[in-house]
Tab-separated table of C-alpha atoms in Angstrom:
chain	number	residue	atom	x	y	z
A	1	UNK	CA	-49.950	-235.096	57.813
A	2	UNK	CA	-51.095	-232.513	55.281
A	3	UNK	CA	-48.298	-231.555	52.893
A	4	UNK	CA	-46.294	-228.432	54.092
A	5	UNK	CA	-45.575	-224.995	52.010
A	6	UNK	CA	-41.575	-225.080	51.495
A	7	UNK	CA	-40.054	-222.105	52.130
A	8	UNK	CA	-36.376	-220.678	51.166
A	9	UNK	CA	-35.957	-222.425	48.879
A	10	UNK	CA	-38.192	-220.592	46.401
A	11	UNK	CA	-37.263	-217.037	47.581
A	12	UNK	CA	-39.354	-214.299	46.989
A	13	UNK	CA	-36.913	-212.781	44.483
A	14	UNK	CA	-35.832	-215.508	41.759
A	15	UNK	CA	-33.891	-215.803	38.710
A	16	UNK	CA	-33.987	-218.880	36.144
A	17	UNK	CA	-30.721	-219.639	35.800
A	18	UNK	CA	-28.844	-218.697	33.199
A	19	UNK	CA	-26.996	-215.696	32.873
A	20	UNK	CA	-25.466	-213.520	29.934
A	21	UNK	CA	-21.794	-215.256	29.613
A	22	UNK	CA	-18.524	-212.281	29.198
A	23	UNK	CA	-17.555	-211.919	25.780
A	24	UNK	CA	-14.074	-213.328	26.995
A	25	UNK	CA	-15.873	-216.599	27.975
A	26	UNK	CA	-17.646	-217.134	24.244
A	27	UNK	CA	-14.759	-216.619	22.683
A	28	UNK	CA	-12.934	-219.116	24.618
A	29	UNK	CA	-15.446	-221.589	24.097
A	30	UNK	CA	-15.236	-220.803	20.637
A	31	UNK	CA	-11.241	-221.364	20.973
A	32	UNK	CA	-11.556	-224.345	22.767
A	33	UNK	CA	-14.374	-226.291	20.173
A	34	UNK	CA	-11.980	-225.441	17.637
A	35	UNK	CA	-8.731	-226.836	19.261
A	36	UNK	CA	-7.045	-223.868	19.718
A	37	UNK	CA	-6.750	-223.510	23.356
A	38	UNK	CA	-6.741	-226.420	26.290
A	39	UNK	CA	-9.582	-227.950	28.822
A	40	UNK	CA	-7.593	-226.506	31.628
A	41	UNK	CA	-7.518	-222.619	30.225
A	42	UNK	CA	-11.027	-223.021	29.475
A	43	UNK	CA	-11.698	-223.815	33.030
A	44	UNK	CA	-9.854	-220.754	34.284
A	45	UNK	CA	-12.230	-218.992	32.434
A	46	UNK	CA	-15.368	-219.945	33.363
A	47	UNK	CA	-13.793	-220.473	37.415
A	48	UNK	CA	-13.106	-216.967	37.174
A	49	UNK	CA	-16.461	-215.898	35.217
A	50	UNK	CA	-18.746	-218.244	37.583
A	51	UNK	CA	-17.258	-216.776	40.981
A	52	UNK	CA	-17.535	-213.156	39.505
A	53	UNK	CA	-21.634	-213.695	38.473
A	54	UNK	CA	-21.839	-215.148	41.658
A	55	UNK	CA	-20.340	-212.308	43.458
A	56	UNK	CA	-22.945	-210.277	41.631
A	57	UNK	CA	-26.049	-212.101	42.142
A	58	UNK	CA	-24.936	-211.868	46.413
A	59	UNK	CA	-24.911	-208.270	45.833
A	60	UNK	CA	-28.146	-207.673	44.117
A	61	UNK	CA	-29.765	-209.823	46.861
A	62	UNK	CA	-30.874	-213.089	45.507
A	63	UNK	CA	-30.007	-216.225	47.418
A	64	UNK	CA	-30.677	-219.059	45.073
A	65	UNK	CA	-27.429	-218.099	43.112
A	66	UNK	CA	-26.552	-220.556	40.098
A	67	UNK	CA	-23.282	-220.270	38.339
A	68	UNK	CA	-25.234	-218.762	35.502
A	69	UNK	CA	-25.099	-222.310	33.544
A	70	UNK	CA	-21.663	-221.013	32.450
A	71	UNK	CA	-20.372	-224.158	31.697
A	72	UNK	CA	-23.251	-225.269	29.217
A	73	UNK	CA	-23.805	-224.831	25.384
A	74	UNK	CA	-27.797	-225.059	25.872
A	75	UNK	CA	-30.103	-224.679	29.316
A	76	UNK	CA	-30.286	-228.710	29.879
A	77	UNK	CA	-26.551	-229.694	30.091
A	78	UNK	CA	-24.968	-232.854	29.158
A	79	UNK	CA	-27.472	-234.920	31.310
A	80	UNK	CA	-28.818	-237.261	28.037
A	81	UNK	CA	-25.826	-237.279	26.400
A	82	UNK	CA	-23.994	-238.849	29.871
A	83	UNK	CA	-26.504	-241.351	30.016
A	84	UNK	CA	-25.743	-245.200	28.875
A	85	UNK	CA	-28.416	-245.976	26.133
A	86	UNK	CA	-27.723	-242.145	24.317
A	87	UNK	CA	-25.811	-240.635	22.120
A	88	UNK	CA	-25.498	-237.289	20.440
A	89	UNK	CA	-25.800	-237.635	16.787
A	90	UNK	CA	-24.978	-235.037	13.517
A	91	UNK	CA	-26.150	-237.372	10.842
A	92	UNK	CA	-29.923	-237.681	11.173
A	93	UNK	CA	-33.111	-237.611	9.160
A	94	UNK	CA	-35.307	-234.363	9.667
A	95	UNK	CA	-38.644	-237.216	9.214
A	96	UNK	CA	-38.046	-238.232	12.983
A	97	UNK	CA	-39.754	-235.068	14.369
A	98	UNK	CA	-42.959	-234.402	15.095
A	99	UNK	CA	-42.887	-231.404	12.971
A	100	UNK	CA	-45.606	-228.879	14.880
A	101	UNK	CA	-43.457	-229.550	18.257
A	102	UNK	CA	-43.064	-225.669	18.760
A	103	UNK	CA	-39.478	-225.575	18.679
A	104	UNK	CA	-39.155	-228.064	15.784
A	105	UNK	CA	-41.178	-226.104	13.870
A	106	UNK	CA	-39.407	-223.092	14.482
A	107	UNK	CA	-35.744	-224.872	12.975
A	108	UNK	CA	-37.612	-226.814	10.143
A	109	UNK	CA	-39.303	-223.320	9.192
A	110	UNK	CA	-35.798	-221.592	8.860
A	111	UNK	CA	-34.539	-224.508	6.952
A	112	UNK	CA	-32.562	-225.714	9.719
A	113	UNK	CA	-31.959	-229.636	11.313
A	114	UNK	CA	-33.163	-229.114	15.356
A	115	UNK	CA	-29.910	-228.967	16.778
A	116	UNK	CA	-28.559	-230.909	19.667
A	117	UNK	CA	-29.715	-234.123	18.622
A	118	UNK	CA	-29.776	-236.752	21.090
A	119	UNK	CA	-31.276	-240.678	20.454
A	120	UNK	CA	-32.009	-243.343	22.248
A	121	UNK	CA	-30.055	-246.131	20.997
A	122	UNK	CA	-29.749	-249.030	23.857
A	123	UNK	CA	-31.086	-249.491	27.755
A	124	UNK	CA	-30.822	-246.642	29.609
A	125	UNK	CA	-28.419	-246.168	32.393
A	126	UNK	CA	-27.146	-243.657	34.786
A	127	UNK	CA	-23.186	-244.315	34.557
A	128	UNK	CA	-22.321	-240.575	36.191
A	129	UNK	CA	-23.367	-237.468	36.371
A	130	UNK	CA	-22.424	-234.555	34.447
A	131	UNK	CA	-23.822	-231.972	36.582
A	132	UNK	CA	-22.245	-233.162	40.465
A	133	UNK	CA	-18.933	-231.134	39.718
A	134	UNK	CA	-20.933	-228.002	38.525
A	135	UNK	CA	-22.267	-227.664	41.581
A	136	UNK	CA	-19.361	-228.615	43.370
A	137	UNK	CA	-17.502	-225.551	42.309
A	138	UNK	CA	-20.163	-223.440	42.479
A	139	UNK	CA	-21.071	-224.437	46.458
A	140	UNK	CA	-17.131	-223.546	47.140
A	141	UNK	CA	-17.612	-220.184	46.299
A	142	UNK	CA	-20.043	-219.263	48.522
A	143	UNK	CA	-20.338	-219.772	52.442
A	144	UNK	CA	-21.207	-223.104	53.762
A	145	UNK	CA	-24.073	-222.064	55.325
A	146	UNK	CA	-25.155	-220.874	51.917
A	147	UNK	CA	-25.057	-224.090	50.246
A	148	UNK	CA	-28.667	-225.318	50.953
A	149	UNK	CA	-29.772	-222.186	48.741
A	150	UNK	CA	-27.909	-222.403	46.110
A	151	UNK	CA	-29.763	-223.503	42.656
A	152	UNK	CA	-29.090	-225.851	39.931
A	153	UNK	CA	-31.034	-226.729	36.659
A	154	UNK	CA	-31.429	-229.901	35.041
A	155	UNK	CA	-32.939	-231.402	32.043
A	156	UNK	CA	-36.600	-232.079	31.672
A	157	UNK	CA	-37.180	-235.848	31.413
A	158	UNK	CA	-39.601	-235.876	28.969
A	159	UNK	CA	-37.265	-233.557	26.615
A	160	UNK	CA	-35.690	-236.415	24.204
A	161	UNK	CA	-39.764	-238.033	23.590
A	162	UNK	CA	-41.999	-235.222	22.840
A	163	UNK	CA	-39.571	-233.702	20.333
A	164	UNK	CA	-40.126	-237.389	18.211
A	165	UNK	CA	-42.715	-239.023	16.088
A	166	UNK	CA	-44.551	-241.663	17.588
A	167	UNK	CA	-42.175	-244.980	17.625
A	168	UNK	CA	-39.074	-242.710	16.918
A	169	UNK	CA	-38.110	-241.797	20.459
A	170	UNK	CA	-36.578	-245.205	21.165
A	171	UNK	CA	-35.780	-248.475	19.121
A	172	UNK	CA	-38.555	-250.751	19.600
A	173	UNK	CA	-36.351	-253.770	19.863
A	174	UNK	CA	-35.505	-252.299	23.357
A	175	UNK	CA	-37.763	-250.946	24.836
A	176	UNK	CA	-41.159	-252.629	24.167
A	177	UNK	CA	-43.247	-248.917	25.155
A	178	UNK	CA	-43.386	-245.522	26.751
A	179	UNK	CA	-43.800	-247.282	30.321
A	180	UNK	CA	-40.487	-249.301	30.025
A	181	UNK	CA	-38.405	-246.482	28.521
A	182	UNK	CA	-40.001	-243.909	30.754
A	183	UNK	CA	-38.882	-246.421	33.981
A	184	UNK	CA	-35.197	-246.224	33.187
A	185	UNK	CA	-35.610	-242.343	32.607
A	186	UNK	CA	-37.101	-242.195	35.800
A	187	UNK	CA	-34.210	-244.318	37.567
A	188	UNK	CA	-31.465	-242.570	36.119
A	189	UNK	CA	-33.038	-238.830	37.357
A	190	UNK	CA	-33.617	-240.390	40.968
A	191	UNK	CA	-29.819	-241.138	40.549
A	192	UNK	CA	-28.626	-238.062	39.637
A	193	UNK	CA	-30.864	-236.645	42.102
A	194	UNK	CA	-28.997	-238.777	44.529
A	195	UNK	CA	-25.831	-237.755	43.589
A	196	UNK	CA	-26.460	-234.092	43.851
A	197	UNK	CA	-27.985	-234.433	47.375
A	198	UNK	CA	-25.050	-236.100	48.283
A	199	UNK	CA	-22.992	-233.517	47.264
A	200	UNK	CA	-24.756	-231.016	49.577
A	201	UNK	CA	-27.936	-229.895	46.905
A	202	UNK	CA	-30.816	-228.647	48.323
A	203	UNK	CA	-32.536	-226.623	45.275
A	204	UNK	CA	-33.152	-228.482	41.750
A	205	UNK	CA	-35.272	-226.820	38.891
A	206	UNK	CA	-36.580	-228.828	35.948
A	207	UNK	CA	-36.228	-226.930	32.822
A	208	UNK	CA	-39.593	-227.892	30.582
A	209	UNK	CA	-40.489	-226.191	27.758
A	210	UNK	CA	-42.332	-228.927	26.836
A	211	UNK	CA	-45.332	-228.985	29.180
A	212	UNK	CA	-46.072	-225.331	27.810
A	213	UNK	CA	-46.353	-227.122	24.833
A	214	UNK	CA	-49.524	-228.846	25.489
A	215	UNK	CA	-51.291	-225.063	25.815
A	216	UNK	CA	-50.426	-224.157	22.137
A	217	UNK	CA	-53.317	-225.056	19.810
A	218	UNK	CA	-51.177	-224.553	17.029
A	219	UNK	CA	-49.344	-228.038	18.627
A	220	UNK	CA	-52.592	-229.882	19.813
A	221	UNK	CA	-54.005	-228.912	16.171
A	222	UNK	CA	-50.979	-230.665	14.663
A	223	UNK	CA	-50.814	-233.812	17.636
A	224	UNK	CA	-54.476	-234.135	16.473
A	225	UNK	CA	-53.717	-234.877	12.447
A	226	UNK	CA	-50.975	-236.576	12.806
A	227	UNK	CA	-52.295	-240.084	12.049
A	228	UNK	CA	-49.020	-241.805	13.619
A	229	UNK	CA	-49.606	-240.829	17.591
A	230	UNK	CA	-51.670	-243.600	19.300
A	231	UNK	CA	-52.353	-241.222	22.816
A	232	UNK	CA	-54.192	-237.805	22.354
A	233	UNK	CA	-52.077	-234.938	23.763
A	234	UNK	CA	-54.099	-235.023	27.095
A	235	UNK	CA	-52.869	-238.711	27.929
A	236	UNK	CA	-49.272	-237.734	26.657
A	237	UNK	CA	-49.226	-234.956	29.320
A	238	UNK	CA	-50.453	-237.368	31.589
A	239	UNK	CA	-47.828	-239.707	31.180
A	240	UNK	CA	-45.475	-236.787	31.654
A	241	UNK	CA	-47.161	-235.798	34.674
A	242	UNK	CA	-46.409	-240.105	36.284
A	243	UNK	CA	-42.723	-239.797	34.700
A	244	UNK	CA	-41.854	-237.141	36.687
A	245	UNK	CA	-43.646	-237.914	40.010
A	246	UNK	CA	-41.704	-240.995	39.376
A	247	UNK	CA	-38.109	-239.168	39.056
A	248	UNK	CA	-38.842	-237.095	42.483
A	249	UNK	CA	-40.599	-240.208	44.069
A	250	UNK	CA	-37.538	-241.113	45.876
A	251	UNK	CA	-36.146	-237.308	46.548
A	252	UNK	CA	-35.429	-236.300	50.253
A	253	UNK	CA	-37.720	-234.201	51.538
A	254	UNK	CA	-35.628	-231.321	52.473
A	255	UNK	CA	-34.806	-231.404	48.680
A	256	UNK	CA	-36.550	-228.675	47.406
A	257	UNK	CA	-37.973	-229.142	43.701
A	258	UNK	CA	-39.036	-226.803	40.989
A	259	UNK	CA	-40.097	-226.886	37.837
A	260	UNK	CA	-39.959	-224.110	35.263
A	261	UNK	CA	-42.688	-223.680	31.881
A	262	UNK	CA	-41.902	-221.384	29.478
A	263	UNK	CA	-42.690	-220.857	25.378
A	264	UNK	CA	-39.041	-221.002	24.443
A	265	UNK	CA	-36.373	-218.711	24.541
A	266	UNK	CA	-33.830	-219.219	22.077
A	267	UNK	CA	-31.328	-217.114	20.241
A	268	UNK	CA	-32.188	-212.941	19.485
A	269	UNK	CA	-35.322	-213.730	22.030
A	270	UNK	CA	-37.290	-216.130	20.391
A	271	UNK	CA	-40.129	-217.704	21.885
A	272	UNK	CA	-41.765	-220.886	19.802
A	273	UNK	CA	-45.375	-220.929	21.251
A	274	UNK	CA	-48.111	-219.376	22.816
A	275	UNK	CA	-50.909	-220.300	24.658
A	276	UNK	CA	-52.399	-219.235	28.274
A	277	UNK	CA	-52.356	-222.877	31.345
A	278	UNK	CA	-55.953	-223.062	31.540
A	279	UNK	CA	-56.315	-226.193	29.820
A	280	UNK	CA	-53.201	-228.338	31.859
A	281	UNK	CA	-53.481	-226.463	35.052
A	282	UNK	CA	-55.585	-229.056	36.894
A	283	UNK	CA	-53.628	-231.527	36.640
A	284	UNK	CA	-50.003	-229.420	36.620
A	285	UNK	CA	-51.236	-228.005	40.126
A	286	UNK	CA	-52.882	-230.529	41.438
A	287	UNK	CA	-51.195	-233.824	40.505
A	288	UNK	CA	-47.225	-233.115	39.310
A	289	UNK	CA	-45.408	-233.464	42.523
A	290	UNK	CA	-42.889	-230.524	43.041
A	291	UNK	CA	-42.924	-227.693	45.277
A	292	UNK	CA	-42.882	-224.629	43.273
A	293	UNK	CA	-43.701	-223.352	39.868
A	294	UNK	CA	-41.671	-220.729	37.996
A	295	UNK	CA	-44.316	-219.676	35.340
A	296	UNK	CA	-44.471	-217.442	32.255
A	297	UNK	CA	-45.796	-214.164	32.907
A	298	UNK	CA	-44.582	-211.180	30.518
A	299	UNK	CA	-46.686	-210.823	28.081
A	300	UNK	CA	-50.197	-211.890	26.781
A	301	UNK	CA	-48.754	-214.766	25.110
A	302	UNK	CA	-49.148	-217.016	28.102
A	303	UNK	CA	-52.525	-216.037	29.027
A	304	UNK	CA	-54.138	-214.854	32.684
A	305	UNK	CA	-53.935	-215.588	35.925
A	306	UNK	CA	-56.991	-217.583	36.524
A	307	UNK	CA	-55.595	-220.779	36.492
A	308	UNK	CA	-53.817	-219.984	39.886
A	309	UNK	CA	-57.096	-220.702	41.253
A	310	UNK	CA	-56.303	-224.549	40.834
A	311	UNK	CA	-52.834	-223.972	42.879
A	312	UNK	CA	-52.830	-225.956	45.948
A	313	UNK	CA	-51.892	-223.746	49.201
A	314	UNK	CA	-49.001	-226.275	50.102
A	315	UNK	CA	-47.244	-225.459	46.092
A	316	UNK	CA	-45.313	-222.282	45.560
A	317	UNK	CA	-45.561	-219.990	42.066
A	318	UNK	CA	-42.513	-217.943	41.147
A	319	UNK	CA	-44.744	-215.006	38.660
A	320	UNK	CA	-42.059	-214.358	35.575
A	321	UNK	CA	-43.582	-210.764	34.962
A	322	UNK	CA	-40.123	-208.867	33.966
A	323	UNK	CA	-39.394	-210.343	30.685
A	324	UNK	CA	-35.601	-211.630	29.978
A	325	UNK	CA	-36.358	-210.891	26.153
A	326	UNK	CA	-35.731	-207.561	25.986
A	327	UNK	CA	-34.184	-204.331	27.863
A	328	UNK	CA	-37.220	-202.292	28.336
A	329	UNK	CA	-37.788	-201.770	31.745
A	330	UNK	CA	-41.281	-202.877	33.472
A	331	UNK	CA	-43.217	-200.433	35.580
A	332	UNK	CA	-42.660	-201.183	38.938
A	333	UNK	CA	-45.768	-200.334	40.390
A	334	UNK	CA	-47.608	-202.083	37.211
A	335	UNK	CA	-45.866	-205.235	37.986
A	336	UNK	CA	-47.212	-205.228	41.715
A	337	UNK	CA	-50.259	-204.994	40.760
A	338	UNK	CA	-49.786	-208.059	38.583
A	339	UNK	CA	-48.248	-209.705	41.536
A	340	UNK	CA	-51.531	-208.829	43.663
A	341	UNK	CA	-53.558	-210.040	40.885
A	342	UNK	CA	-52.661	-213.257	40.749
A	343	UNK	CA	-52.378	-213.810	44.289
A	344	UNK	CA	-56.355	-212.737	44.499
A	345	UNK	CA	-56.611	-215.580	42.315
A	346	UNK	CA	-54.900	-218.055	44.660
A	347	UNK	CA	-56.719	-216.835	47.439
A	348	UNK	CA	-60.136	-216.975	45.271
A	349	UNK	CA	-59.634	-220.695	44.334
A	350	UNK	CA	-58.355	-221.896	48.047
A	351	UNK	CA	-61.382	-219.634	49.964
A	352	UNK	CA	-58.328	-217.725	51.565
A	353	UNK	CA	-56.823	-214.503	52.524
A	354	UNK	CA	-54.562	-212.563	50.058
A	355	UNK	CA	-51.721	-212.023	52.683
A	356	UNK	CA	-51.989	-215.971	53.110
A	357	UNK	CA	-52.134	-216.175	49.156
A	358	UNK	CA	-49.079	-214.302	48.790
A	359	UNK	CA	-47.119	-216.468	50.834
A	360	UNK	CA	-47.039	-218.675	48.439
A	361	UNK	CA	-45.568	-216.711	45.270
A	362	UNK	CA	-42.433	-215.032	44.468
A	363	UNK	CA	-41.238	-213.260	41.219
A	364	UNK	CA	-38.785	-213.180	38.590
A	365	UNK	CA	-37.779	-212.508	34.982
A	366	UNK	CA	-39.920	-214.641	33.123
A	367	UNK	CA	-37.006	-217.503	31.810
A	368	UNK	CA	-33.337	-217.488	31.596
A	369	UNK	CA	-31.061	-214.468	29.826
A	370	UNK	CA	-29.114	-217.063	28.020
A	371	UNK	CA	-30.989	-220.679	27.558
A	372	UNK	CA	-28.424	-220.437	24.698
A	373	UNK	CA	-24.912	-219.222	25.184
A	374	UNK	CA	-24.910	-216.681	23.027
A	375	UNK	CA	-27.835	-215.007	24.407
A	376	UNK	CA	-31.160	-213.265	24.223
A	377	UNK	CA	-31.145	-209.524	22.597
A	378	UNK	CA	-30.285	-207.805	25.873
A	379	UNK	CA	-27.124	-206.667	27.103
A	380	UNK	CA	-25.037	-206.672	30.630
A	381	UNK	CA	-26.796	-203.486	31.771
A	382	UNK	CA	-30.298	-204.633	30.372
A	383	UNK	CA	-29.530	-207.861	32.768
A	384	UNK	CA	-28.284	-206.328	35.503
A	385	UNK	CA	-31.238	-203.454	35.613
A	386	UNK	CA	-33.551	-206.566	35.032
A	387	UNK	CA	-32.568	-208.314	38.022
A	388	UNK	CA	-32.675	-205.219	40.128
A	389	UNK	CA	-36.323	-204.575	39.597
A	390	UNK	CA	-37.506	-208.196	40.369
A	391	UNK	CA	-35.416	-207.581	43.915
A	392	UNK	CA	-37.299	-204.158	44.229
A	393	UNK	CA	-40.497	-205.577	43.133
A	394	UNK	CA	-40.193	-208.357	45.796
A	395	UNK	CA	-38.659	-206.129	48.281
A	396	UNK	CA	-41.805	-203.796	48.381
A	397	UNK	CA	-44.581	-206.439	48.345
A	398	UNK	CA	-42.298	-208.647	51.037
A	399	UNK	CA	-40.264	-206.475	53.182
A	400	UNK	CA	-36.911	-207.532	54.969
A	401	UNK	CA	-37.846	-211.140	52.807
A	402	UNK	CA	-35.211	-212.567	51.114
C-alpha cells in the first residue's frame, strides 16, 4: 500500500515548541540552581506557568499545544544526559570540536567553551526517560480527547556527534565506529519512543539544527580542510539520514513524527548559519522517514522554495514564514503569497494540483521563542501577536481547518 499523508497531527497552524517562560519562572529557576528555594516550589511554578501557556495556546486556536518546554534549560532536554554511557561534563578541552560546526563557531568566536557539554563515556543505554513525566502533566491539563494532539520535542540523535572532531564523539575502546555507537543511539530513541506512546503520545518533533548544517558552505568549506574527518559531509548526512530511520523504524504508525531544521536560534536571536536545502533536499524528502517537515522560512538566509519540488505527496511541510526573532509583524497577505508559492512548487515537482499541493503544508513561526530559557529579543506581546498571525494566516488559506 502506498504510504498515506498524516493528517492532525501536523495542523495547519503550528508552533515549535518553546515558549517565552514568566519572569516569575526564571527567577525561580535561578533560585532553585542556586539552592535557595526547593524541587517542590519550583514545580508549583512551572505547574502553574505550563497550565496557564496552555490555556493560551487553546485560545489562540492551535491544537498541538506543548507545555512551552517550561521545564528545560535548552530546546533538547535532559534526554543525553539520562542516558547510561553519558555524562554532562564542565571540565573539557575546547580541541574536541569541530570548530566550523555553526554553533561551535559561534561560542569559540565570543571566547566562550560550547555550553552544555555532554560525552560519551561507556555503552549506551536507555535506563529512563526524562521526558515521560513532561508529558504526563502536560496531557492532564487538557481533555482526554485532546491528548493525541498534543506535541512534545525531543533531542536530535545525531546532536552529541556532529558537534565533535572525528574520533572524539565516543571512546574508541567502546565503541569500535559510527555504526556501533549510532545502534545503541538508535535503541535507546526507539525506547523512549516507546515509553512516550505508552503514556498516551501521539505527536513527537525532532529538534535538528544540525541537518541545516550540511547547507552552510561556510561548514562544508571547513568539513572539507579538516584533514581528521574520514567521510565527506555528504556521507555524514547520509549516515544521519539511516540513524534516524533507524530510531522511528520501530514507531507505531499512528505515531505521528516530525522533524524540525533550523540555522540556530540562541540567546538575543541568534542564528549560526545560513544556507538555502537545495543541496540535502533529495535525500531529506525523499529518504528520512518522518511525516512532516517544519522548515525555515523567514528570511533569505535559508534560501527558496524550489526544493519543495523533491517533497513526496505522502510528507507534510510546516512553512516557518513569521519569524520568532523579532517583533515586527509580517504582512499578512505577503505571507500567503509565500504560502501559495511554495505550494506551486510542490505541485510543480509531483505533476499536481495546487489545492492538492496545499494539503500537504501548514505554517508557523519559523523556530521556537525560547530554544534557550531566557529567550529570543521579543517580548509577551511580540509572542502572542506572532502566534495570532500564523492562526490568521492559516485560517484564510484553510478555512474552518484547525
Amino acid at each position: 500500500m502506498a504510504p498515506q499523508l498524516h493528517r492532525n497531527p501536523p495542523f495547519r497552524a503550528e508552533h515549535l515548541g518553546s515558549l517565552l517562560r514568566t519572569d516569575d519562572l526564571l527567577k525561580t529557576k535561578i533560585a532553585f540552581e542556586k539552592g535557595e528555594v526547593s524541587k517542590a516550589e519550583l514545580d508549583v511554578i512551572e505547574n502553574k506557568d505550563i497550565k496557564e501557556v496552555v490555556d493560551t495556546q487553546k485560545k489562540l486556536g492551535y491544537a498541538a499545544i506543548s507545555d512551552g518546554e517550561y521545564r528545560r534549560h535548552m530546546f533538547w532536554g535532559t534526554f543525553f544526559p539520562g542516558l547510561d554511557g553519558f555524562d554532562e561534563v564542565t571540565d573539557f578541552d575546547a580541541d574536541i570540536f569541530r570548530p566550523y560546526a555553526p554553533d561551535v563557531a559561534a561560542f569559540l568566536e565570543a571566547g566562550h567553551k560550547p555550553g552544555e557539554t555532554v560525552l560519551c563515556t561507556g555503552k549506551i543505554k536507555h535506563v529512563g526517560s526524562t521526558y515521560v513525566d513532561e508529558f504526563k502533566y502536560l496531557a492532564s491539563v487538557v481533555p482526554a480527547d485532546e491528548v493525541k494532539n498534543l506535541k512534545i520535542t525531543l533531542a536530535a540523535p545525531n546532536w552529541y556527534h556532529l558537534r565533535y572532531k572525528e574520533g572524539k564523539a565516543y571512546p574508541k575502546d567502546v565503541y569500535s565506529s559510527d555504526e556501533e555507537y549510532f545502534g545503541d543511539i538508535a535503541k535507546a530513541v526507539q525506547a523512549e519512543l516507546q515509553i512516550l506512546y505508552d503514556a498516551g503520545c501521539r505527536n513527537v518533533q525532532f529538534d535538528d539544527p544540525n541537518l541545516a548544517y550540511f547547507c552552510s558552505e561556510k561548514m562544508l568549506a571547513g568539513w572539507k580542510e579538516d584533514l581528521l574527518n574520514v567521510r565527506s559531509a555528504d556521507e555524514t548526512f547520509e549516515q544521519y539520514i539511516k540513524l534516524y530511520n533507524d530510531c522511528v523504524a520501530k514507531r507505531p504508525a499512528d505515531m505521528h513524527i516530525g522533524v524540525h531544521l533550523c540555522r540556530g536560534n540562541f540567546v538575543g536571536s541568534r542564528h549560526f548559519s545560513e544556507g538555502g536545502y537545495d543541496r540535502i533536499a533529495t535525500k531529506l524528502f525523499k529518504e528520512l522517514n518522518v511525516d512532516t517537515y517544519y522548515l525555515e522560512y523567514d528570511t533569505p538566509r535559508a534560501g527558496g522554495f524550489e526544493p519543495l519540488k523533491e517533497l513526496p505527496t505522502h510528507k507534510n511541510v510546516i512553512l516557518g514564514v513569521v519569524t520568532s526573532k523579532f517583533a515586527q509583524l509580517e504582512d499578512k497577505e505577503e505571507m500567503k503569497k509565500r504560502v501559495y508559492d511554495a505550494a506551486n512548487f510542490i505541485a510543480e515537482g509531483n505533476n499536481i494540483s495546487l489545492e492538492q499541493a496545499l494539503n500537504q503544508v501548514g505554517v508557523s513561526p519559523q523556530c521556537g521563542f525560547a530554544s534557550h530559557r531566557e529567550g529570543n529579543a521579543i517580548d509577551r506581546d511580540g509572542m502572542i501577536a506572532k502566534l495570532k498571525l500564523v492562526r490568521e494566516i492559516a485560517d484564510d488559506i484553510w478555512p474552518g481547518q484547525l
